Coordinates of C-alpha atoms and ligand atoms in Angstrom, one line a residue:
X1 CA 101.7 189.0 -89.6
X2 CA 101.5 192.6 -90.5
X3 CA 102.1 195.4 -88.3
X4 CA 98.8 196.3 -86.4
X5 CA 97.8 192.6 -85.9
X6 CA 97.2 191.5 -82.3
X7 CA 99.4 188.7 -81.0
X8 CA 97.4 185.7 -79.1
X9 CA 98.4 186.3 -75.7
X10 CA 96.9 182.8 -74.3
X11 CA 99.9 180.6 -74.8
X12 CA 99.1 177.2 -75.9
X13 CA 99.9 174.3 -73.7
X14 CA 101.6 171.2 -75.5
X15 CA 103.1 168.4 -73.7
X16 CA 106.9 167.8 -74.2
X17 CA 108.1 164.6 -72.7
X18 CA 111.7 165.7 -71.7
X19 CA 110.6 168.7 -70.3
X20 CA 110.7 168.8 -66.5
X21 CA 108.2 171.6 -66.0
X22 CA 106.4 174.3 -67.9
X23 CA 105.6 177.4 -66.3
X24 CA 103.6 180.4 -67.7
X25 CA 104.5 184.1 -67.4
X26 CA 103.5 187.3 -69.4
X27 CA 107.0 188.2 -70.5
X28 CA 110.0 186.0 -70.3
X29 CA 113.4 188.0 -70.5
X30 CA 116.4 186.1 -71.6
X31 CA 119.7 187.4 -70.2
X32 CA 120.3 189.1 -67.2
X33 CA 122.6 191.9 -68.1
X34 CA 121.8 195.8 -67.6
X35 CA 119.1 195.7 -70.4
X36 CA 117.4 192.5 -69.4
X37 CA 117.5 193.4 -65.6
X38 CA 116.2 196.8 -66.2
X39 CA 113.4 195.8 -68.4
X40 CA 112.3 192.9 -65.9
X41 CA 112.4 195.4 -62.8
X42 CA 110.3 198.1 -64.7
X43 CA 107.7 195.5 -66.0
X44 CA 107.5 193.8 -62.5
X45 CA 106.9 197.5 -60.9
X46 CA 103.9 198.0 -63.2
X47 CA 102.4 194.6 -62.4
X48 CA 103.4 192.6 -65.3
X49 CA 104.3 189.0 -64.5
X50 CA 107.9 188.6 -65.7
X51 CA 110.4 185.7 -65.7
X52 CA 114.1 186.6 -66.2
X53 CA 116.6 183.7 -67.2
X54 CA 120.2 184.1 -66.7
X55 CA 122.5 181.5 -67.9
X56 CA 125.2 182.0 -65.1
X57 CA 124.7 181.2 -61.4
X58 CA 126.0 184.7 -60.4
X59 CA 126.9 188.2 -62.1
X60 CA 130.7 188.0 -61.2
X61 CA 132.3 188.1 -64.8
X62 CA 135.3 189.8 -66.0
X63 CA 133.6 190.9 -69.2
X64 CA 131.5 193.7 -68.0
X65 CA 131.9 197.5 -68.4
X66 CA 131.3 199.3 -65.1
X67 CA 130.0 202.7 -66.1
X68 CA 126.7 204.1 -65.1
X69 CA 126.2 207.3 -67.2
X70 CA 124.2 210.3 -66.1
X71 CA 121.1 209.1 -68.2
X72 CA 120.9 206.0 -66.3
X73 CA 121.3 207.7 -62.9
X74 CA 118.5 209.8 -63.9
X75 CA 116.3 206.8 -65.1
X76 CA 117.0 205.3 -61.5
X77 CA 116.4 208.5 -59.8
X78 CA 113.0 208.4 -61.6
X79 CA 111.9 205.2 -59.6
X80 CA 113.6 206.1 -56.5
X81 CA 116.9 203.9 -56.7
X82 CA 119.6 206.6 -57.4
X83 CA 120.1 207.2 -53.6
X84 CA 120.2 203.7 -52.8
X85 CA 122.7 202.8 -55.5
X86 CA 125.0 205.5 -54.1
X87 CA 125.4 203.5 -51.0
X88 CA 127.3 200.8 -52.9
X89 CA 131.1 201.3 -52.9
X90 CA 131.7 203.3 -55.8
X91 CA 134.0 205.9 -57.7
X92 CA 133.0 208.9 -60.0
X93 CA 134.7 210.2 -62.9
X94 CA 133.8 213.7 -64.4
X95 CA 135.4 212.9 -67.7
X96 CA 138.1 210.4 -69.2
X97 CA 141.6 211.4 -68.7
X98 CA 143.7 211.0 -71.5
X99 CA 147.5 210.4 -70.7
X100 CA 149.7 211.2 -73.4
X101 CA 153.5 211.2 -73.4
X102 CA 153.9 212.7 -70.0
X103 CA 150.8 215.0 -70.2
X104 CA 147.2 214.6 -69.7
X105 CA 144.2 215.9 -71.6
X106 CA 140.7 216.1 -70.3
X107 CA 138.6 216.8 -73.2
X108 CA 135.1 216.2 -71.5
X109 CA 133.9 217.7 -68.4
X110 CA 130.5 216.4 -67.4
X111 CA 130.4 218.8 -64.5
X112 CA 129.1 221.5 -66.9
X113 CA 126.1 219.4 -67.9
X114 CA 122.5 220.1 -66.4
X115 CA 121.9 217.0 -64.3
X116 CA 121.8 215.8 -60.7
X117 CA 124.4 213.2 -61.7
X118 CA 127.2 215.1 -63.7
X119 CA 129.5 212.1 -63.5
X120 CA 130.1 208.5 -64.6
X121 CA 129.5 206.3 -61.6
X122 CA 131.9 203.4 -61.5
X123 CA 130.7 200.3 -59.8
X124 CA 131.6 196.9 -60.7
X125 CA 128.7 195.7 -62.9
X126 CA 128.1 192.4 -60.9
X127 CA 127.3 194.7 -57.7
X128 CA 125.0 196.8 -60.2
X129 CA 123.2 193.8 -61.2
X130 CA 122.7 192.3 -57.7
X131 CA 121.5 195.5 -56.9
X132 CA 118.8 195.5 -59.4
X133 CA 117.8 191.9 -59.0
X134 CA 117.3 192.5 -55.2
X135 CA 115.1 195.6 -56.1
X136 CA 113.2 193.7 -58.4
X137 CA 112.7 190.8 -56.1
X138 CA 110.7 193.0 -54.0
X139 CA 107.9 192.7 -56.5
X140 CA 105.7 189.6 -56.7
X141 CA 105.5 189.6 -60.3
X142 CA 109.2 189.1 -60.8
X143 CA 110.8 185.9 -61.1
X144 CA 114.6 185.3 -61.4
X145 CA 116.1 182.0 -62.4
X146 CA 119.8 181.6 -62.4
X147 CA 121.9 179.0 -64.2
X148 CA 119.1 178.9 -66.9
X149 CA 120.7 178.5 -70.2
X150 CA 118.0 179.2 -72.8
X151 CA 118.7 176.6 -75.9
X152 CA 115.4 176.7 -77.7
X153 CA 112.4 178.9 -78.6
X154 CA 108.9 177.5 -78.8
X155 CA 107.4 178.7 -81.8
X156 CA 103.8 177.8 -82.9
X157 CA 101.9 179.2 -85.9
X158 CA 104.9 181.3 -86.8
X159 CA 104.7 182.9 -83.4
X160 CA 107.2 182.6 -80.4
X161 CA 105.4 181.5 -77.5
X162 CA 108.2 180.6 -75.1
X163 CA 111.5 179.2 -74.5
X164 CA 113.2 176.1 -73.1
X165 CA 116.0 176.3 -70.8
X166 CA 118.5 173.8 -69.5
X167 CA 118.9 174.2 -65.6
X168 CA 121.0 172.2 -63.1
X169 CA 118.3 169.5 -63.0
X170 CA 117.1 169.2 -66.7
X171 CA 115.1 171.1 -69.2
X172 CA 112.2 173.5 -68.3
X173 CA 110.1 175.5 -70.4
X174 CA 108.5 179.0 -69.9
X175 CA 105.6 179.8 -72.1
X176 CA 104.7 183.5 -72.6
X177 CA 103.2 185.9 -75.2
X178 CA 106.2 187.9 -75.3
X179 CA 109.9 186.7 -75.2
X180 CA 112.5 189.2 -74.9
X181 CA 116.0 188.5 -76.0
X182 CA 118.4 190.6 -74.0
X183 CA 121.1 187.8 -73.9
X184 CA 124.1 190.2 -75.3
X185 CA 126.5 190.3 -78.0
X186 CA 126.5 186.5 -78.9
X187 CA 122.6 186.1 -78.5
X188 CA 121.4 182.7 -78.7
X189 CA 117.9 184.0 -79.1
X190 CA 118.8 186.0 -82.0
X191 CA 120.5 183.2 -83.5
X192 CA 117.6 180.9 -83.0
X193 CA 114.9 183.5 -84.6
X194 CA 117.5 183.5 -87.6
X195 CA 118.3 187.2 -87.6
X196 CA 121.6 188.2 -89.0
X197 CA 123.1 191.3 -87.7
X198 CA 125.0 193.6 -90.0
X199 CA 128.7 193.7 -88.8
X200 CA 131.1 196.4 -88.9
X201 CA 134.6 195.6 -87.8
X202 CA 136.6 198.1 -85.7
X203 CA 140.6 198.6 -86.4
X204 CA 141.3 197.3 -82.9
X205 CA 141.1 194.4 -80.5
X206 CA 141.4 194.3 -76.8
X207 CA 143.3 192.3 -74.3
X208 CA 141.5 192.3 -71.0
X209 CA 143.2 191.3 -67.8
X210 CA 143.6 192.1 -64.0
X211 CA 146.4 193.9 -62.2
X212 CA 146.5 193.8 -58.4
X213 CA 146.2 196.8 -56.3
X214 CA 149.6 197.7 -54.7
X215 CA 149.9 200.1 -51.7
X216 CA 150.8 203.5 -53.1
X217 CA 150.0 202.8 -56.7
X218 CA 147.3 205.0 -58.8
X219 CA 145.2 206.9 -56.3
X220 CA 142.3 204.5 -55.2
X221 CA 138.6 205.2 -55.1
X222 CA 138.7 208.6 -56.9
X223 CA 137.7 206.6 -60.0
X224 CA 139.3 207.0 -63.4
X225 CA 139.3 205.8 -66.6
X226 CA 142.8 206.4 -68.0
X227 CA 143.1 206.3 -71.8
X228 CA 146.8 206.0 -72.1
X229 CA 147.9 206.9 -75.4
X230 CA 151.4 205.8 -76.5
X231 CA 153.2 204.5 -79.4
X232 CA 150.5 202.5 -81.0
X233 CA 148.7 201.5 -78.2
X234 CA 145.8 202.5 -75.7
X235 CA 145.4 201.6 -72.1
X236 CA 141.8 201.7 -70.5
X237 CA 141.8 201.2 -66.8
X238 CA 138.9 200.5 -64.3
X239 CA 139.3 200.6 -60.5
X240 CA 137.4 197.5 -59.3
X241 CA 138.7 198.3 -55.8
X242 CA 140.0 194.8 -55.3
X243 CA 142.1 195.0 -58.3
X244 CA 142.6 196.9 -61.7
X245 CA 140.6 195.8 -64.6
X246 CA 142.6 196.8 -67.6
X247 CA 141.9 196.8 -71.4
X248 CA 145.1 196.8 -73.7
X249 CA 144.0 198.3 -76.9
X250 CA 145.9 197.2 -80.2
X251 CA 145.6 196.9 -83.9
X252 CA 143.2 194.5 -85.1
X253 CA 144.8 191.2 -86.2
X254 CA 148.1 191.8 -84.3
X255 CA 147.4 189.2 -81.5
X256 CA 149.8 186.7 -83.1
X257 CA 152.6 189.5 -83.2
X258 CA 151.9 190.2 -79.7
X259 CA 152.2 186.6 -78.8
X260 CA 155.4 186.3 -80.9
X261 CA 157.1 189.3 -79.2
X262 CA 156.6 187.5 -75.9
X263 CA 155.3 188.4 -72.5
X264 CA 158.1 190.7 -71.5
X265 CA 157.5 192.9 -74.4
X266 CA 153.8 193.3 -73.5
X267 CA 154.9 194.0 -69.8
X268 CA 157.1 196.6 -71.0
X269 CA 154.6 198.2 -73.2
X270 CA 152.0 198.4 -70.8
X271 CA 154.2 199.9 -68.2
X272 CA 155.4 202.4 -70.9
X273 CA 151.7 203.7 -71.2
X274 CA 151.1 203.8 -67.5
X275 CA 154.6 203.9 -65.9
X276 CA 152.6 203.6 -62.4
X277 CA 152.2 199.9 -63.4
X278 CA 155.7 199.1 -63.7
X279 CA 155.5 196.8 -60.6
X280 CA 152.0 195.5 -61.1
X281 CA 152.9 194.2 -64.9
X282 CA 155.5 191.6 -63.0
X283 CA 152.3 189.6 -62.0
X284 CA 151.4 189.0 -65.5
X285 CA 153.4 185.7 -66.1
X286 CA 151.1 183.6 -68.3
X287 CA 148.9 184.3 -71.5
X288 CA 146.1 182.6 -69.7
X289 CA 145.7 185.5 -67.8
X290 CA 144.5 187.6 -70.6
X291 CA 141.3 187.5 -72.6
X292 CA 141.3 188.4 -76.2
X293 CA 138.2 190.5 -77.1
X294 CA 137.6 191.1 -81.0
X295 CA 136.0 194.6 -81.0
X296 CA 133.2 194.9 -83.5
X297 CA 129.9 196.6 -83.8
X298 CA 126.6 195.4 -85.3
X299 CA 123.0 195.9 -85.7
X300 CA 120.2 193.8 -86.6
X301 CA 117.8 195.1 -89.3
X302 CA 115.0 193.6 -87.6
X303 CA 114.6 193.6 -83.7
X304 CA 111.1 191.8 -83.6
X305 CA 108.9 189.2 -84.8
X306 CA 105.6 187.9 -83.6
X307 CA 106.0 187.1 -79.7
X308 CA 109.6 188.3 -79.7
X309 CA 111.6 191.4 -79.3
X310 CA 115.5 192.1 -79.1
X311 CA 117.0 194.8 -76.9
X312 CA 120.4 195.9 -75.9
X313 CA 123.7 194.1 -77.4
X314 CA 121.5 191.4 -78.8
X315 CA 119.9 194.0 -81.1
X316 CA 123.0 196.1 -81.5
X317 CA 126.7 195.5 -80.3
X318 CA 128.1 198.9 -79.8
X319 CA 131.7 199.5 -80.0
X320 CA 133.7 200.1 -76.7
X321 CA 134.4 203.8 -77.9
X322 CA 133.0 206.1 -75.4
X323 CA 131.6 203.1 -73.3
X324 CA 127.8 203.7 -74.2
X325 CA 126.9 200.0 -74.5
X326 CA 125.3 199.8 -71.0
X327 CA 123.7 203.2 -71.4
X328 CA 122.0 202.0 -74.7
X329 CA 120.9 198.7 -73.3
X330 CA 119.2 200.3 -70.3
X331 CA 117.6 203.1 -72.5
X332 CA 116.3 200.2 -75.0
X333 CA 114.8 198.5 -71.7
X334 CA 113.2 201.9 -70.6
X335 CA 111.5 202.4 -73.9
X336 CA 110.5 198.9 -74.2
X337 CA 109.0 199.1 -70.7
X338 CA 107.2 202.3 -71.5
X339 CA 105.6 201.0 -74.7
X340 CA 104.7 197.4 -73.8
X341 CA 103.8 197.3 -69.9
X342 CA 100.2 198.5 -70.7
X343 CA 99.5 196.1 -73.7
X344 CA 101.2 193.5 -71.7
X345 CA 99.0 193.9 -68.8
X346 CA 95.9 194.2 -71.1
X347 CA 96.7 191.1 -72.9
X348 CA 97.0 192.7 -76.3
X349 CA 100.5 193.3 -77.5
X350 CA 100.5 194.1 -81.1
X351 CA 103.2 193.7 -83.6
X352 CA 103.2 197.5 -84.3
X353 CA 104.0 197.9 -80.5
X354 CA 107.1 195.8 -80.8
X355 CA 107.8 197.9 -84.1
X356 CA 107.6 201.2 -82.2
X357 CA 110.3 200.1 -79.8
X358 CA 112.6 199.4 -82.8
X359 CA 111.7 202.7 -84.3
X360 CA 112.4 204.7 -81.3
X361 CA 115.6 203.0 -80.5
X362 CA 117.1 202.2 -83.9
X363 CA 118.1 205.7 -85.0
X364 CA 119.8 206.7 -81.9
X365 CA 121.7 203.4 -82.1
X366 CA 122.8 204.2 -85.7
X367 CA 123.6 207.6 -85.1
X368 CA 125.9 206.7 -82.2
X369 CA 127.3 203.7 -84.1
X370 CA 128.3 206.1 -87.1
X371 CA 130.1 208.5 -84.7
X372 CA 132.0 205.7 -83.1
X373 CA 132.8 204.3 -86.4
X374 CA 134.2 207.8 -87.6
X375 CA 136.1 207.9 -84.2
X376 CA 137.7 204.7 -84.7
X377 CA 138.7 204.8 -88.2
X378 CA 139.9 208.4 -88.1
X379 CA 141.6 208.8 -84.8
X380 CA 142.0 205.5 -83.1
X381 CA 143.3 203.7 -86.3
X382 CA 146.0 206.4 -86.7
X383 CA 146.8 206.3 -82.9
X384 CA 147.2 202.6 -83.2
X385 CA 149.4 202.9 -86.4
X386 CA 151.5 205.8 -84.9
X387 CA 155.3 204.9 -84.6
X388 CA 155.9 208.3 -82.6
X389 CA 154.7 209.5 -79.3
X390 CA 151.4 211.4 -80.0
X391 CA 150.4 214.8 -79.6
X392 CA 146.9 216.2 -79.3
X393 CA 146.4 218.2 -82.5
X394 CA 145.7 221.8 -82.2
X395 CA 142.3 221.8 -83.8
X396 CA 141.3 219.0 -81.2
X397 CA 142.3 221.3 -78.4
X398 CA 140.7 224.3 -80.1
X399 CA 137.4 222.4 -80.4
X400 CA 137.3 221.6 -76.8
X401 CA 138.2 225.1 -76.0
X402 CA 135.1 226.6 -77.7
X403 CA 132.4 226.8 -74.8
X404 CA 129.5 226.2 -77.2
X405 CA 131.0 223.2 -79.0
X406 CA 132.9 221.5 -76.2
X407 CA 129.9 220.3 -74.2
X408 CA 128.3 218.4 -77.3
X409 CA 130.6 215.3 -76.8
X410 CA 129.8 215.3 -73.0
X411 CA 126.2 215.5 -73.7
X412 CA 126.3 212.5 -76.3
X413 CA 128.4 210.6 -73.8
X414 CA 126.1 211.3 -71.0
X415 CA 122.7 211.0 -72.3
X416 CA 123.3 209.3 -75.7
X417 CA 121.5 211.1 -78.7
X418 CA 118.2 211.8 -76.8
X419 CA 117.3 211.4 -73.2
X420 CA 115.1 208.6 -72.3
X421 CA 112.8 208.9 -69.5
X422 CA 110.5 206.3 -67.6
X423 CA 107.1 206.9 -68.3
X424 CA 104.6 208.4 -65.7
X425 CA 102.9 205.2 -65.4
X426 CA 106.3 203.5 -64.9
X427 CA 107.4 205.8 -62.2
X428 CA 104.4 204.8 -60.2
X429 CA 105.1 201.5 -58.3
X430 CA 102.5 198.7 -58.3
X431 CA 103.4 198.2 -54.6
Ligands
FAD1 C1 135.3 193.7 -72.2 C2 134.2 194.9 -72.2 C3 134.2 195.9 -71.5 C4 133.2 196.7 -71.7 N1 133.0 198.2 -71.0 C5 132.0 198.7 -71.3 C6 131.8 200.1 -70.6 O1 133.0 200.5 -69.8 N2 130.7 200.9 -70.5 C7 129.8 200.5 -71.3 O2 128.8 201.3 -71.3 N3 129.8 199.2 -71.9 C8 130.9 198.5 -71.9 N4 130.9 197.3 -72.5 C9 129.7 196.9 -73.5 C10 128.8 196.5 -72.4 O3 129.1 195.5 -71.6 C11 127.5 195.8 -73.0 O4 127.1 196.8 -74.1 C12 126.2 195.7 -72.0 O5 126.6 194.8 -71.1 C13 125.0 195.0 -72.9 O6 123.9 195.0 -72.1 P1 122.9 193.8 -72.4 O7 122.2 193.9 -71.2 O8 122.5 194.0 -73.8 O9 123.8 192.4 -72.6 P2 125.0 191.7 -71.5 O10 125.5 192.7 -70.5 O11 125.9 191.1 -72.6 O12 124.1 190.6 -70.8 C14 123.6 189.4 -71.5 C15 123.4 188.5 -70.4 O13 122.6 187.3 -70.9 C16 123.0 186.3 -70.5 N5 123.0 185.0 -71.3 C17 123.6 185.0 -72.6 N6 123.1 183.9 -73.4 C18 122.3 183.2 -72.7 C19 121.4 182.1 -72.6 N7 121.3 181.4 -73.7 N8 120.4 181.7 -71.6 C20 120.2 182.8 -70.6 N9 121.1 183.9 -70.6 C21 122.1 184.2 -71.5 C22 124.7 186.6 -70.4 O14 125.1 185.6 -69.3 C23 124.6 187.9 -69.8 O15 124.4 188.1 -68.3 C24 131.8 196.4 -72.6 C25 131.7 195.2 -73.0 C26 133.1 194.6 -73.0 C27 133.1 193.1 -73.5

């Protein structure tokens, strides 16, 4: 179907024997991560009936980033949610602290940016998603189904017309003129529709694990992402208040070497990068306490087809460098809601509307992925290969000392390549 043609917004009804029930909605969002949740909230606010299907029964999972960047906070502020979000237990950081040998380097200071929220707000992502879900549930057009594992697309006449999901009690169907795949890096929807992402592998992998809070350890609550750089390794640390969530970054493909060297060697290595964890690492006694995350980034050449749109990690997996994945997923959601809410309500979504979402969001994604790739290949790869304790090169320190230049990375970190705002119509709530 060429861009410009109108999608048929009256879903067909077909009897399917093993399906327990078939519901209709206007937009079916698959995946309750930051992208899907934000899109569902913004559509529901504007009176678009939306059903959100999330495969897990809750949002409590380790594999989540916890960062809310200034751009997301500004978006939330537009719809009156920044203040309430600040009521949740949180921490703030004004820029990552790089700890190298015994010195620290703070290349980025968000406090110099023109924004009401010049910090990265750290809140366990599960609490953030609970917060958005709770907010969305105030709108009668929002329906959330937890424990709904989408397994099939309903396709008729070359158009996606809904999904089938497996719930606790069997298979259900949701029919909708538009399905949005916001189901993350391993997107089932993307797979079902046959879109192949172009992958770029990063020169590193991450071991992801928890360490306990111990009285007197790192200062609690002030919030920090520590990038500890040592001999061939980097440590990233989030304070999740009840525990430390830690990422141990090491050269890609070296996992077997780590295993062969043994747990004691890994414990020592962690404590070398962050000596404050010398006691904590004693709790690491089994490899089952670690999850291996293969770092890659990718982007889909196509984000849409008739009746279907991909957003967030489903459309483009971002490398963890800079922690921008949540930011980009939320920005995709805002742009999608800005463009699609009115056509959805009017019952006339055109393929060109879906194309517009990709057009607006693809280039900022490609720019940031190119920047991440350059950083990974030129800086991180050499850090991870290094056999000596690193020093920050003079030209890097010089760059961050020049007032005009030093804030460019901060602006990109805070807002992405360009600021995204909720449309005026989106700001006006339907209730
Ligand atoms: C270990 C780790 C640390 C990270 N740290 C950061 C960070 O600090 N800052 C940052 O910005 N980004 C970080 N990221 C990246 C960030 O988490 C993602 O970019 C972001 O969550 C993408 O949001 P999303 O809504 O597109 O997808 P996701 O957050 O992945 O959400 C997808 C949702 O879809 C659900 N789902 C999947 N399949 C189905 C199905 N078949 N049916 C129904 N539901 C389904 C999943 O359960 C999930 O809830 C990190 C990623 C990882 C893995």
